[in-house]
Amino acid sequence: MIPAPFTYLRPDTLGAAVAALAADEEAKALAGGQSLIPLLRFRLAAPTTVVDLSGAEGLRGVREEGGAVRIGALTTHHEVARDPLVAEHCALLAMAARTVADPAVRHRGTLGGSLAHADPAADLPAAALALDAEMEVEGPDGARTVPAAEFFSDYLTTALEPGEVLAAVRVPKRTGWSFHYEKFSRTAQAWAIVGVAAAVRHRDGRVAEARIALANMGTVPVRAHEAEQACRDASGPEELRGAGALAGRAGSPPGDLHGGADYRRHLAGVLAGRALAEVVRS
Amino acid sequence: MTAAPESAPQTGRPLPRKEDARLLTGRTRWTDNIEPPGTLHVAFLRSPMAHARLTRVDASRARGLPGVAAVFTGTDVASEQGSLPCAWPVTEDMVTPPHPPMAVDEVRYAGEAVACVVARDPESAADALEEIDVDYEPLPAVLDLEEALAEGADLVHSGAGTNRAYVWPFSNGDVDAAFEGADVVLARRYRQQRLIPAAMEPRSVVCAPEEDGYTMWSATQIPHVLRLMLATVTGIPEHDLRVVAPDVGGGFGSKLQVTAEEVLLLLLARRLGRPVKWTETRSEGFQTTHHGRAQVQDVAIAADADGRLRGLKVDLLADMGAYLMLITPGVPILGAFMYPGIYRMDAYSFTCTGVFTTTMPTDAYRGAGRPEATYAIERIMGELAEELGMDPVELRRRNWITRGEFPYTTVAGLTYDTGDYEAATGRALELFGYQELRAEQERRRKSGDAVQLGIGVSTYTEMCGIAPSRMLGELNYGAGGWEHASVRMLPSGKVEVVTGSSAHGQGHETAWSQIAADRLGVPVEDVRVLHGDTRVCPRGLDTYGSRSLVVGGSALVRACDRVVDKARVIAAHMLEAAEEDLEFAGGRFRVRGTERPSAAVQEVALAAFAAHDLPEGAEPSLDSDAAYDPTDFSYPHGTHLCAVEVDTETGAVRITGYTAVDDVGTVVNPLIVDGQVHGGLAQGIGQALFEEAVHDAEGTLTTATMADYLLPSAADLPRFTTDRTVTPSTTNPLGSKGVGEAGTIASTPAVVGAVVDALRPFGVRDVPMPCTPERVWRAVQEARNGGEGR
């Protein structure tokens, strides 16, 4: 399909991109285009200006910054999936990135684009939430940092104000933690019916601390607090699965073609149990 | 002049496909790559509502936009657009409502065209659509087949007075007696969900006015049928129309159609005197390229306690959609003859009721009626085996037609020429490791494993080689089923083969080259195959129903034989021998039993061309043609076995093993046959596990994109184990049976049967298609909660 007409800008600095976005209330930022371009082509979005961020310097790549790994917003899923720093300090993000759609999408789609688009069925927002990532936001009034827990505010809606751009994601290094991303989808390329992002600190087969975030269990990625509490000190598959089952109580899942709300709750519980068992076993 | 090599036959060789390089790189003439100078681009405004009266269509603003050449509403073309054709009035009293290509006063499915913009570029056309104002006065959507037939139901066509398009009955033997005396009677209802064919290449049409008529390029399976129908619908003389199907990227039946867009583009080219072009978007195609399946099947089977089948009753509701398109009403009738499958039984009755709904019309989709029939019989055979406590393979063995019984006339009245169900099944069981898997299944059942194992069995047959014209006539179909071929022997000894069948991915160019190479004794690379252009290939009935090789290939055999007959006369003259003393082998004429000089067919071709010294009465050409009308259908068959793991906690289904042993008769190119089987399996598995077109209560298609209508990719499919047995068909000179639909027909019941088999310990008897994880999980929950399963 053919998008409605728009002005296309490709500024070469982040500052210029912010200025361009601030100058037009109906402007949209374009990263990898894997969500925005389909919306444009269906004419579900009709921005008057599209600001392509791909020309802006410094938005791509991964580096260490003190106790965190800083990932530029335009780093692709493919790059996140194979980055050695990500693998060492926050492998959950790589695990989630590897499950996104298909290789073509993973080579074009970006981490920042996925987070800023904030589709609740997406894999990376849940992983970012479980990892307690921080969003580096650049706006007309300067830079600010938003924790993942406050970033996703509603369906396809984030804390980004008009004119603001997500510039990078800072993920705290989680030394001694183990991770697992459990995605349940109908086909390899499909969106998750439910996704479970689990980060667990464990000793001797016993959980010390867990952070579990769920994809597609509400209008935003949600933490499974009850399951997190219940799995403290749990060990053995039986206990872990029992604790995980409480993940089904989190959020307010949608019912759609691919699963009713009750089925999603059931799935979240089963998958969280499996994720915990998998993490502790590893 | 080189002599033809006396090498091994080309037939049976896995020759890589000649056409693949250009098809795979896309460096070819897809219709959308064709753009005559001055082309205008067309976009259609489509109804968002399933059923509504059009009270106002105002295009005045759109007409004034820059780049817009013209805008037409249904009213603007009402006097010339005619009605889209239905070629198969299956009963005398079938209700055939008018089907205007563009809606004039009422829309009857979401996606029906209400106006079109013609503009200098596709972008301007798309923008202008938004400036057309349409007022819709909603009418009730009609979606449920049973409700549609109820007294006082809302009507799709108020003028028709009913939503019943037709009732088509068939019966043979004393069905009541068969059921009354039976030890076991089982009745089941199966739903064939609506499917979206989703060929890789979208539909695309270009139509150009020319001095002496019009040329239409269309991504169609049926250039010949299309030309005739365009002439019939528009009144433009047939000889003023040239239809070209350039390279076409898949059809699966969805391009076996005369579409609204084809008719309208011809009218636009005539009105405007300019070439016009339209290519559907994927979501437009999902809505408005005809759909497939969509039936409710009530099936009952009667058997003796030892498993011997006595009778079968089938009562079908078939969703026609809003209109009857080219063969819409005939699709379920094609299935009518296949319900008894490969089994002997005393009596059979079938009734199909065609029902109008406010949805996109259904029509042929890979298998067309036969997958539905095969699904029903193979599923209920599985249920019967369970009821009798018998192994499902053993139940089939007790009932199938044995190898000594062919030719065998079935209770449905078809005469199966050849087959060997014992051989195909034996080979499949061995490759699959049937006994080992049954033992593993038993272990998992005993241990209460959360992941259960299921095994599905499908011993299918189908009717291919469509079709004997006489039989089509008896079924009231509007055309014959013959096919045509010509062979042009060029002076240099190269060969042009012209076929009336119309390839859209099947590999005709390779297979036809192999046949011609063997029959004429020329190198396979010396053969070029031409197809899909009514001016190049004036006679033909196109490609569908696994007919091309069986019927079109047979026509080619005949045409080649005529070339050889002509050449023999000239060769005898050249070799100064009597015709009857010549033998023809490896491309050379020799005087039998002598060491005398021989003549290559290429030398004869040159001699015929030069015509300096031809025997009296011989024409200066070897060119020949032939039309072949099959004496009967052909009946490929096979045994497909599927193993699935079902995660009873999540409902996830994973195919862990799939074995297909097919008997498609003589194989010309095993690589092509394997490809057809693999692709067919993917589509059959798609129906079993993934695909379903869903409408909401208002009749809007909610699965309008690939995010919601899930097609399996390679990552979702298992490694297939394929093998073949060969019992050549006796109904055509090649001995081939057809393979285009086999995988699709066989696989769906094998997969769903396996899912249900995995869940037998829970008491589950059915999972509606597609067997999504949620449906599987719910079936387990309901069975556990004391229900009988679904």
JSON list of C-alpha atoms in Angstrom, two decimals, chain A residues 62-69 83-93 131 171-177 179:
[
{"chain": "A", "resi": 62, "resn": "VAL", "atom": "CA", "xyz": [27.30, -0.89, 22.44]},
{"chain": "A", "resi": 63, "resn": "ARG", "atom": "CA", "xyz": [29.81, 0.24, 25.04]},
{"chain": "A", "resi": 64, "resn": "GLU", "atom": "CA", "xyz": [30.55, -0.10, 28.75]},
{"chain": "A", "resi": 65, "resn": "GLU", "atom": "CA", "xyz": [29.82, 2.87, 30.93]},
{"chain": "A", "resi": 66, "resn": "GLY", "atom": "CA", "xyz": [30.68, 2.21, 34.55]},
{"chain": "A", "resi": 67, "resn": "GLY", "atom": "CA", "xyz": [28.24, -0.24, 36.01]},
{"chain": "A", "resi": 68, "resn": "ALA", "atom": "CA", "xyz": [26.13, -0.32, 32.90]},
{"chain": "A", "resi": 69, "resn": "VAL", "atom": "CA", "xyz": [26.11, -1.35, 29.28]},
{"chain": "A", "resi": 83, "resn": "ASP", "atom": "CA", "xyz": [27.17, -8.35, 20.98]},
{"chain": "A", "resi": 84, "resn": "PRO", "atom": "CA", "xyz": [29.80, -9.67, 23.43]},
{"chain": "A", "resi": 85, "resn": "LEU", "atom": "CA", "xyz": [29.16, -6.98, 26.09]},
{"chain": "A", "resi": 86, "resn": "VAL", "atom": "CA", "xyz": [25.45, -7.72, 26.02]},
{"chain": "A", "resi": 87, "resn": "ALA", "atom": "CA", "xyz": [26.20, -11.43, 26.24]},
{"chain": "A", "resi": 88, "resn": "GLU", "atom": "CA", "xyz": [28.45, -10.90, 29.24]},
{"chain": "A", "resi": 89, "resn": "HIS", "atom": "CA", "xyz": [26.36, -8.50, 31.29]},
{"chain": "A", "resi": 90, "resn": "CYS", "atom": "CA", "xyz": [22.73, -8.58, 30.24]},
{"chain": "A", "resi": 91, "resn": "ALA", "atom": "CA", "xyz": [22.25, -11.62, 28.01]},
{"chain": "A", "resi": 92, "resn": "LEU", "atom": "CA", "xyz": [18.48, -11.51, 28.51]},
{"chain": "A", "resi": 93, "resn": "LEU", "atom": "CA", "xyz": [18.33, -8.71, 25.96]},
{"chain": "A", "resi": 131, "resn": "LEU", "atom": "CA", "xyz": [16.64, -5.85, 33.49]},
{"chain": "A", "resi": 171, "resn": "VAL", "atom": "CA", "xyz": [21.31, -1.67, 31.18]},
{"chain": "A", "resi": 172, "resn": "PRO", "atom": "CA", "xyz": [22.84, -2.28, 34.60]},
{"chain": "A", "resi": 173, "resn": "LYS", "atom": "CA", "xyz": [25.42, -5.05, 34.60]},
{"chain": "A", "resi": 174, "resn": "ARG", "atom": "CA", "xyz": [23.97, -8.01, 36.42]},
{"chain": "A", "resi": 175, "resn": "THR", "atom": "CA", "xyz": [26.93, -10.01, 37.53]},
{"chain": "A", "resi": 176, "resn": "GLY", "atom": "CA", "xyz": [25.99, -13.35, 38.97]},
{"chain": "A", "resi": 177, "resn": "TRP", "atom": "CA", "xyz": [22.54, -13.33, 37.41]},
{"chain": "A", "resi": 179, "resn": "PHE", "atom": "CA", "xyz": [18.56, -15.22, 32.31]}
]
